[in-house]
GROMACS .gro file of C-alpha atoms in nm:
model
  388
    1UNK     CA    1   0.000   0.006   0.002
    2UNK     CA    2   0.165   0.330  -0.118
    3UNK     CA    3   0.022   0.676  -0.127
    4UNK     CA    4  -0.048   0.843  -0.440
    5UNK     CA    5  -0.050   1.209  -0.535
    6UNK     CA    6  -0.319   1.354  -0.772
    7UNK     CA    7  -0.430   1.699  -0.886
    8UNK     CA    8  -0.779   1.860  -0.900
    9UNK     CA    9  -1.040   1.690  -1.109
   10UNK     CA   10  -0.923   1.552  -1.445
   11UNK     CA   11  -1.226   1.435  -1.618
   12UNK     CA   12  -1.031   1.362  -1.942
   13UNK     CA   13  -0.806   1.133  -1.771
   14UNK     CA   14  -1.094   0.964  -1.595
   15UNK     CA   15  -1.301   0.924  -1.889
   16UNK     CA   16  -0.998   0.795  -2.096
   17UNK     CA   17  -1.109   0.456  -1.955
   18UNK     CA   18  -1.409   0.479  -2.140
   19UNK     CA   19  -1.199   0.352  -2.454
   20UNK     CA   20  -1.150   0.016  -2.276
   21UNK     CA   21  -1.368  -0.284  -2.328
   22UNK     CA   22  -1.688  -0.224  -2.145
   23UNK     CA   23  -1.770  -0.582  -2.056
   24UNK     CA   24  -1.607  -0.883  -1.882
   25UNK     CA   25  -1.512  -1.140  -2.153
   26UNK     CA   26  -1.496  -1.456  -1.969
   27UNK     CA   27  -1.272  -1.757  -2.080
   28UNK     CA   28  -1.231  -2.092  -1.923
   29UNK     CA   29  -0.885  -2.091  -1.819
   30UNK     CA   30  -0.720  -2.393  -1.615
   31UNK     CA   31  -0.698  -2.321  -1.250
   32UNK     CA   32  -0.634  -2.491  -0.906
   33UNK     CA   33  -0.873  -2.460  -0.639
   34UNK     CA   34  -0.581  -2.346  -0.414
   35UNK     CA   35  -0.543  -2.054  -0.640
   36UNK     CA   36  -0.897  -1.964  -0.579
   37UNK     CA   37  -0.909  -2.005  -0.193
   38UNK     CA   38  -0.569  -1.811  -0.154
   39UNK     CA   39  -0.651  -1.529  -0.390
   40UNK     CA   40  -0.646  -1.187  -0.248
   41UNK     CA   41  -0.739  -0.883  -0.439
   42UNK     CA   42  -0.516  -0.576  -0.479
   43UNK     CA   43  -0.497  -0.375  -0.165
   44UNK     CA   44  -0.652  -0.009  -0.193
   45UNK     CA   45  -0.425   0.290  -0.217
   46UNK     CA   46  -0.381   0.390   0.162
   47UNK     CA   47  -0.410   0.759   0.093
   48UNK     CA   48  -0.379   1.042  -0.180
   49UNK     CA   49  -0.251   1.372  -0.108
   50UNK     CA   50  -0.430   1.626  -0.341
   51UNK     CA   51  -0.231   1.915  -0.474
   52UNK     CA   52  -0.342   2.245  -0.603
   53UNK     CA   53  -0.330   2.357  -0.974
   54UNK     CA   54  -0.431   2.690  -1.125
   55UNK     CA   55  -0.785   2.569  -1.206
   56UNK     CA   56  -0.849   2.498  -0.835
   57UNK     CA   57  -1.233   2.450  -0.768
   58UNK     CA   58  -1.457   2.711  -0.639
   59UNK     CA   59  -1.625   2.487  -0.398
   60UNK     CA   60  -1.559   2.134  -0.254
   61UNK     CA   61  -1.894   1.952  -0.226
   62UNK     CA   62  -1.872   1.646   0.021
   63UNK     CA   63  -2.153   1.409  -0.003
   64UNK     CA   64  -2.240   1.118   0.228
   65UNK     CA   65  -2.319   0.753   0.177
   66UNK     CA   66  -2.532   0.730  -0.152
   67UNK     CA   67  -2.572   0.332  -0.159
   68UNK     CA   68  -2.703   0.320  -0.508
   69UNK     CA   69  -2.958   0.592  -0.466
   70UNK     CA   70  -2.875   0.775  -0.783
   71UNK     CA   71  -3.216   0.955  -0.807
   72UNK     CA   72  -3.128   1.137  -0.476
   73UNK     CA   73  -2.761   1.178  -0.581
   74UNK     CA   74  -2.889   1.377  -0.895
   75UNK     CA   75  -3.138   1.569  -0.684
   76UNK     CA   76  -2.861   1.678  -0.425
   77UNK     CA   77  -2.644   1.787  -0.705
   78UNK     CA   78  -2.929   1.994  -0.839
   79UNK     CA   79  -3.009   2.144  -0.495
   80UNK     CA   80  -2.649   2.271  -0.430
   81UNK     CA   81  -2.636   2.391  -0.781
   82UNK     CA   82  -2.323   2.204  -0.875
   83UNK     CA   83  -2.139   2.336  -1.162
   84UNK     CA   84  -1.905   2.091  -1.354
   85UNK     CA   85  -1.564   2.230  -1.419
   86UNK     CA   86  -1.614   2.484  -1.129
   87UNK     CA   87  -1.706   2.278  -0.822
   88UNK     CA   88  -1.530   1.953  -0.716
   89UNK     CA   89  -1.747   1.667  -0.576
   90UNK     CA   90  -1.584   1.440  -0.302
   91UNK     CA   91  -1.763   1.136  -0.197
   92UNK     CA   92  -1.702   0.972   0.138
   93UNK     CA   93  -1.758   0.631   0.015
   94UNK     CA   94  -2.026   0.350  -0.014
   95UNK     CA   95  -2.152   0.454  -0.357
   96UNK     CA   96  -2.276   0.107  -0.403
   97UNK     CA   97  -2.514  -0.154  -0.260
   98UNK     CA   98  -2.841  -0.186  -0.087
   99UNK     CA   99  -3.011   0.082  -0.320
  100UNK     CA  100  -3.175   0.036  -0.655
  101UNK     CA  101  -2.895   0.174  -0.911
  102UNK     CA  102  -2.540   0.118  -0.804
  103UNK     CA  103  -2.409   0.114  -1.142
  104UNK     CA  104  -2.591   0.442  -1.221
  105UNK     CA  105  -2.428   0.621  -0.910
  106UNK     CA  106  -2.083   0.497  -1.015
  107UNK     CA  107  -2.128   0.611  -1.381
  108UNK     CA  108  -2.259   0.961  -1.260
  109UNK     CA  109  -1.978   1.004  -1.033
  110UNK     CA  110  -1.715   0.916  -1.307
  111UNK     CA  111  -1.893   1.147  -1.549
  112UNK     CA  112  -1.859   1.445  -1.325
  113UNK     CA  113  -1.502   1.371  -1.226
  114UNK     CA  114  -1.579   1.317  -0.861
  115UNK     CA  115  -1.312   1.209  -0.606
  116UNK     CA  116  -1.402   0.964  -0.360
  117UNK     CA  117  -1.276   0.738  -0.070
  118UNK     CA  118  -1.331   0.357  -0.085
  119UNK     CA  119  -1.620   0.248   0.159
  120UNK     CA  120  -1.655  -0.105   0.286
  121UNK     CA  121  -1.930  -0.178   0.041
  122UNK     CA  122  -1.722  -0.044  -0.230
  123UNK     CA  123  -1.430  -0.256  -0.116
  124UNK     CA  124  -1.633  -0.576  -0.132
  125UNK     CA  125  -1.742  -0.504  -0.490
  126UNK     CA  126  -1.402  -0.437  -0.593
  127UNK     CA  127  -1.258  -0.752  -0.439
  128UNK     CA  128  -1.539  -0.942  -0.624
  129UNK     CA  129  -1.449  -0.768  -0.950
  130UNK     CA  130  -1.073  -0.853  -0.896
  131UNK     CA  131  -1.151  -1.217  -0.840
  132UNK     CA  132  -1.391  -1.250  -1.138
  133UNK     CA  133  -1.109  -1.116  -1.334
  134UNK     CA  134  -0.856  -1.328  -1.189
  135UNK     CA  135  -0.910  -1.706  -1.071
  136UNK     CA  136  -1.280  -1.659  -1.089
  137UNK     CA  137  -1.284  -1.560  -1.462
  138UNK     CA  138  -1.518  -1.788  -1.662
  139UNK     CA  139  -1.654  -1.971  -1.359
  140UNK     CA  140  -2.037  -2.016  -1.397
  141UNK     CA  141  -2.249  -1.909  -1.100
  142UNK     CA  142  -2.308  -2.299  -1.059
  143UNK     CA  143  -1.925  -2.339  -1.016
  144UNK     CA  144  -1.934  -2.042  -0.769
  145UNK     CA  145  -2.218  -2.179  -0.574
  146UNK     CA  146  -2.018  -2.516  -0.530
  147UNK     CA  147  -1.716  -2.329  -0.404
  148UNK     CA  148  -1.934  -2.137  -0.169
  149UNK     CA  149  -2.087  -2.454  -0.034
  150UNK     CA  150  -1.743  -2.608   0.027
  151UNK     CA  151  -1.609  -2.298   0.187
  152UNK     CA  152  -1.354  -2.243  -0.095
  153UNK     CA  153  -1.429  -1.890  -0.195
  154UNK     CA  154  -1.144  -1.650  -0.106
  155UNK     CA  155  -1.326  -1.414   0.135
  156UNK     CA  156  -1.589  -1.510   0.405
  157UNK     CA  157  -1.810  -1.203   0.307
  158UNK     CA  158  -1.837  -1.330  -0.055
  159UNK     CA  159  -2.210  -1.425  -0.126
  160UNK     CA  160  -2.316  -1.551  -0.476
  161UNK     CA  161  -2.628  -1.372  -0.594
  162UNK     CA  162  -2.573  -1.096  -0.340
  163UNK     CA  163  -2.579  -0.730  -0.418
  164UNK     CA  164  -2.193  -0.709  -0.433
  165UNK     CA  165  -2.140  -1.005  -0.649
  166UNK     CA  166  -2.430  -0.869  -0.890
  167UNK     CA  167  -2.287  -0.530  -0.916
  168UNK     CA  168  -1.920  -0.643  -0.967
  169UNK     CA  169  -2.029  -0.892  -1.236
  170UNK     CA  170  -2.246  -0.635  -1.428
  171UNK     CA  171  -2.042  -0.315  -1.398
  172UNK     CA  172  -1.889  -0.175  -1.725
  173UNK     CA  173  -1.504  -0.205  -1.701
  174UNK     CA  174  -1.439   0.170  -1.714
  175UNK     CA  175  -1.658   0.236  -1.408
  176UNK     CA  176  -1.509  -0.043  -1.226
  177UNK     CA  177  -1.155   0.084  -1.291
  178UNK     CA  178  -1.276   0.425  -1.170
  179UNK     CA  179  -1.421   0.276  -0.839
  180UNK     CA  180  -1.120   0.069  -0.787
  181UNK     CA  181  -0.882   0.376  -0.787
  182UNK     CA  182  -1.045   0.506  -0.483
  183UNK     CA  183  -0.812   0.539  -0.184
  184UNK     CA  184  -0.903   0.473   0.171
  185UNK     CA  185  -0.816   0.847   0.260
  186UNK     CA  186  -0.792   1.176   0.102
  187UNK     CA  187  -0.572   1.461   0.223
  188UNK     CA  188  -0.682   1.794   0.086
  189UNK     CA  189  -0.479   2.085  -0.047
  190UNK     CA  190  -0.443   2.435   0.055
  191UNK     CA  191  -0.660   2.628   0.138
  192UNK     CA  192  -0.839   2.318   0.278
  193UNK     CA  193  -0.518   2.161   0.415
  194UNK     CA  194  -0.671   2.112   0.783
  195UNK     CA  195  -0.909   1.864   0.627
  196UNK     CA  196  -0.886   1.493   0.553
  197UNK     CA  197  -1.155   1.245   0.416
  198UNK     CA  198  -1.210   0.879   0.512
  199UNK     CA  199  -1.508   0.650   0.488
  200UNK     CA  200  -1.510   0.518   0.849
  201UNK     CA  201  -1.252   0.716   1.064
  202UNK     CA  202  -0.892   0.768   1.130
  203UNK     CA  203  -0.699   0.659   1.447
  204UNK     CA  204  -0.570   0.983   1.599
  205UNK     CA  205  -0.271   0.806   1.768
  206UNK     CA  206  -0.130   0.673   1.449
  207UNK     CA  207   0.069   0.863   1.157
  208UNK     CA  208  -0.141   0.852   0.856
  209UNK     CA  209   0.097   0.626   0.675
  210UNK     CA  210   0.050   0.354   0.955
  211UNK     CA  211  -0.316   0.356   0.940
  212UNK     CA  212  -0.488  -0.007   0.866
  213UNK     CA  213  -0.708   0.039   0.551
  214UNK     CA  214  -0.958  -0.206   0.688
  215UNK     CA  215  -0.989   0.013   1.015
  216UNK     CA  216  -1.021   0.334   0.807
  217UNK     CA  217  -1.308   0.165   0.602
  218UNK     CA  218  -1.506   0.017   0.884
  219UNK     CA  219  -1.433   0.183   1.232
  220UNK     CA  220  -1.720   0.342   1.435
  221UNK     CA  221  -1.546   0.315   1.779
  222UNK     CA  222  -1.212   0.290   1.944
  223UNK     CA  223  -1.198   0.042   2.228
  224UNK     CA  224  -0.933  -0.106   2.447
  225UNK     CA  225  -0.822  -0.325   2.155
  226UNK     CA  226  -0.830  -0.070   1.900
  227UNK     CA  227  -1.070   0.038   1.620
  228UNK     CA  228  -1.399  -0.150   1.601
  229UNK     CA  229  -1.696  -0.146   1.374
  230UNK     CA  230  -1.922  -0.202   1.685
  231UNK     CA  231  -2.077   0.088   1.849
  232UNK     CA  232  -2.085  -0.083   2.196
  233UNK     CA  233  -1.717  -0.121   2.214
  234UNK     CA  234  -1.521   0.174   2.373
  235UNK     CA  235  -1.585   0.529   2.253
  236UNK     CA  236  -1.703   0.674   1.931
  237UNK     CA  237  -1.381   0.733   1.728
  238UNK     CA  238  -1.477   1.090   1.661
  239UNK     CA  239  -1.489   1.166   2.048
  240UNK     CA  240  -1.144   1.013   2.078
  241UNK     CA  241  -1.038   1.233   1.789
  242UNK     CA  242  -1.156   1.534   1.961
  243UNK     CA  243  -0.991   1.453   2.271
  244UNK     CA  244  -0.648   1.383   2.102
  245UNK     CA  245  -0.665   1.667   1.844
  246UNK     CA  246  -0.865   1.936   1.996
  247UNK     CA  247  -0.614   2.188   2.134
  248UNK     CA  248  -0.788   2.200   2.473
  249UNK     CA  249  -0.887   1.824   2.480
  250UNK     CA  250  -1.184   1.677   2.630
  251UNK     CA  251  -1.469   1.840   2.484
  252UNK     CA  252  -1.309   1.928   2.143
  253UNK     CA  253  -1.374   2.285   2.143
  254UNK     CA  254  -1.188   2.480   1.884
  255UNK     CA  255  -0.948   2.750   1.928
  256UNK     CA  256  -1.181   3.022   1.799
  257UNK     CA  257  -1.424   2.952   2.068
  258UNK     CA  258  -1.204   2.834   2.351
  259UNK     CA  259  -1.175   3.121   2.592
  260UNK     CA  260  -1.436   3.389   2.688
  261UNK     CA  261  -1.163   3.596   2.842
  262UNK     CA  262  -0.942   3.630   2.550
  263UNK     CA  263  -0.954   3.945   2.343
  264UNK     CA  264  -1.025   3.933   1.968
  265UNK     CA  265  -0.668   4.071   1.915
  266UNK     CA  266  -0.529   3.760   2.127
  267UNK     CA  267  -0.742   3.516   1.934
  268UNK     CA  268  -0.615   3.645   1.610
  269UNK     CA  269  -0.260   3.615   1.726
  270UNK     CA  270  -0.311   3.267   1.835
  271UNK     CA  271  -0.451   3.163   1.505
  272UNK     CA  272  -0.168   3.329   1.329
  273UNK     CA  273   0.071   3.152   1.520
  274UNK     CA  274  -0.101   2.819   1.479
  275UNK     CA  275  -0.109   2.880   1.102
  276UNK     CA  276   0.273   2.961   1.093
  277UNK     CA  277   0.347   2.636   1.293
  278UNK     CA  278   0.148   2.435   1.038
  279UNK     CA  279   0.313   2.592   0.752
  280UNK     CA  280   0.677   2.553   0.886
  281UNK     CA  281   0.580   2.172   0.939
  282UNK     CA  282   0.478   2.148   0.575
  283UNK     CA  283   0.794   2.325   0.446
  284UNK     CA  284   1.038   2.117   0.646
  285UNK     CA  285   0.897   1.779   0.529
  286UNK     CA  286   0.718   1.635   0.250
  287UNK     CA  287   0.598   1.342   0.473
  288UNK     CA  288   0.228   1.345   0.556
  289UNK     CA  289   0.313   1.201   0.888
  290UNK     CA  290   0.408   1.540   1.004
  291UNK     CA  291   0.101   1.712   0.871
  292UNK     CA  292  -0.137   1.800   1.155
  293UNK     CA  293  -0.470   1.805   0.974
  294UNK     CA  294  -0.734   1.863   1.249
  295UNK     CA  295  -1.058   1.784   1.079
  296UNK     CA  296  -1.208   1.459   0.914
  297UNK     CA  297  -1.506   1.428   0.685
  298UNK     CA  298  -1.654   1.069   0.701
  299UNK     CA  299  -1.946   0.843   0.643
  300UNK     CA  300  -2.049   0.498   0.732
  301UNK     CA  301  -2.212   0.549   1.068
  302UNK     CA  302  -2.571   0.557   0.964
  303UNK     CA  303  -2.685   0.424   1.309
  304UNK     CA  304  -2.561   0.756   1.443
  305UNK     CA  305  -2.702   0.964   1.150
  306UNK     CA  306  -2.568   1.316   1.073
  307UNK     CA  307  -2.285   1.410   1.321
  308UNK     CA  308  -2.161   1.773   1.277
  309UNK     CA  309  -1.889   1.845   1.540
  310UNK     CA  310  -1.597   2.088   1.550
  311UNK     CA  311  -1.324   1.840   1.430
  312UNK     CA  312  -1.548   1.580   1.249
  313UNK     CA  313  -1.834   1.595   1.001
  314UNK     CA  314  -2.024   1.262   0.964
  315UNK     CA  315  -2.222   1.262   0.660
  316UNK     CA  316  -2.423   0.937   0.659
  317UNK     CA  317  -2.772   1.045   0.703
  318UNK     CA  318  -2.929   0.715   0.612
  319UNK     CA  319  -3.056   0.799   0.271
  320UNK     CA  320  -3.078   0.429   0.168
  321UNK     CA  321  -3.301   0.370   0.467
  322UNK     CA  322  -3.546   0.655   0.391
  323UNK     CA  323  -3.361   0.922   0.569
  324UNK     CA  324  -3.152   1.206   0.402
  325UNK     CA  325  -2.861   1.243   0.170
  326UNK     CA  326  -2.632   1.521   0.289
  327UNK     CA  327  -2.372   1.754   0.148
  328UNK     CA  328  -2.114   1.938   0.345
  329UNK     CA  329  -1.969   2.238   0.142
  330UNK     CA  330  -1.635   2.427   0.180
  331UNK     CA  331  -1.574   2.708   0.207
  332UNK     CA  332  -1.834   2.807   0.445
  333UNK     CA  333  -1.909   2.474   0.623
  334UNK     CA  334  -2.252   2.470   0.479
  335UNK     CA  335  -2.469   2.158   0.554
  336UNK     CA  336  -2.736   2.075   0.289
  337UNK     CA  337  -2.977   1.774   0.325
  338UNK     CA  338  -3.257   1.651   0.097
  339UNK     CA  339  -3.531   1.391   0.199
  340UNK     CA  340  -3.484   1.027   0.046
  341UNK     CA  341  -3.844   0.909   0.047
  342UNK     CA  342  -3.789   0.524   0.054
  343UNK     CA  343  -3.639   0.257   0.254
  344UNK     CA  344  -3.471   0.029   0.003
  345UNK     CA  345  -3.351  -0.219   0.273
  346UNK     CA  346  -3.691  -0.321   0.403
  347UNK     CA  347  -3.837  -0.657   0.321
  348UNK     CA  348  -3.496  -0.805   0.240
  349UNK     CA  349  -3.506  -0.721  -0.136
  350UNK     CA  350  -3.534  -0.938  -0.452
  351UNK     CA  351  -3.183  -1.019  -0.544
  352UNK     CA  352  -3.284  -1.191  -0.887
  353UNK     CA  353  -3.495  -0.888  -0.986
  354UNK     CA  354  -3.224  -0.631  -0.880
  355UNK     CA  355  -2.969  -0.844  -1.071
  356UNK     CA  356  -3.179  -0.837  -1.385
  357UNK     CA  357  -3.224  -0.471  -1.330
  358UNK     CA  358  -2.843  -0.428  -1.314
  359UNK     CA  359  -2.787  -0.621  -1.618
  360UNK     CA  360  -3.041  -0.411  -1.807
  361UNK     CA  361  -2.864  -0.092  -1.662
  362UNK     CA  362  -2.522  -0.223  -1.764
  363UNK     CA  363  -2.635  -0.284  -2.124
  364UNK     CA  364  -2.778   0.076  -2.139
  365UNK     CA  365  -2.443   0.216  -2.032
  366UNK     CA  366  -2.230   0.019  -2.259
  367UNK     CA  367  -2.471   0.125  -2.544
  368UNK     CA  368  -2.435   0.476  -2.448
  369UNK     CA  369  -2.050   0.448  -2.424
  370UNK     CA  370  -2.041   0.282  -2.778
  371UNK     CA  371  -2.263   0.564  -2.907
  372UNK     CA  372  -2.040   0.833  -2.766
  373UNK     CA  373  -1.733   0.664  -2.905
  374UNK     CA  374  -1.899   0.645  -3.254
  375UNK     CA  375  -1.997   1.005  -3.229
  376UNK     CA  376  -1.640   1.117  -3.153
  377UNK     CA  377  -1.495   0.916  -3.439
  378UNK     CA  378  -1.757   1.053  -3.689
  379UNK     CA  379  -1.664   1.409  -3.567
  380UNK     CA  380  -1.300   1.340  -3.608
  381UNK     CA  381  -1.344   1.204  -3.944
  382UNK     CA  382  -1.569   1.516  -4.040
  383UNK     CA  383  -1.301   1.751  -3.895
  384UNK     CA  384  -1.026   1.570  -4.090
  385UNK     CA  385  -1.231   1.599  -4.410
  386UNK     CA  386  -1.297   1.973  -4.370
  387UNK     CA  387  -0.923   2.038  -4.334
  388UNK     CA  388  -0.850   1.863  -4.676
   0.00000   0.00000   0.00000
């Protein structure tokens, strides 16, 4: 797991993958069952450090867990008046699973050049996709069901016919490649360099390069034995973060509101000194382990709903359960939520019906991609003809 460095949105690079084949083309390679059981997908990139460029966005729009609810994703973009090429969307993870149109969400996110961190549900889809392109390539569902029955699938959370399998086996290759590139954490550039993004959370006592990607994607609490996805073990990770990162500790009160006895001038001097210290740290080392970003934007914790605190912003507001879909906007720290009218998780769902819908959706996306490629070729030929 190595960090990567990226610039502000580059839709041309992202959409270059549209020229790749858009469908899995399974063969029947020879394989050993031991190769299947021991298979491990590529680890996600641990973090990306975003760097500024002259065309830095006017706004960063962070959006909570979408879980396949593309209708509400589109509605929220309209509500915040998203302007492609001017604004940058940042997704906190779990674009997929549970909701009605995971393929549509990923395709929409790619088309607008959204950044994103990998959520635990995204991760399961990516692992499935890697497996189906690796030792699982060409295996029928009957073969896979036999492997599941004998306990020979590579991961315990793999379920044949489940949402994640259905999504991975029908997603166009360009969208899958886009999703698979999501890191587990994003560190933002100036002027937002006090912010980082993760799906689950970040352990405040570990340097960023020593974080465990599984913890970053799944944690809700920090207990005696470390990060946990369970809310009944230890404390909420964001409370621990506030205690460790908050300059006064305990209640996570920020410097700006920390002392009723300080004058406005004293507060400004303290803020200026803090900024100078941060700048000195950045200038003396290129290692992210020395960067003391204070604030984390995250998702994942639907059980606690929207959580807006001084040092952490939890944006999973239960859209797929009929709650809300939430955006957090910088600069200005504006919170915008829209109602999501349907609980897509009630009644257990009909996996076969949803798989059929995904197949039809994938066919539509591939047809659209072929049409766009044809139009580009015709436009290129027409342009070349006019020159002659």
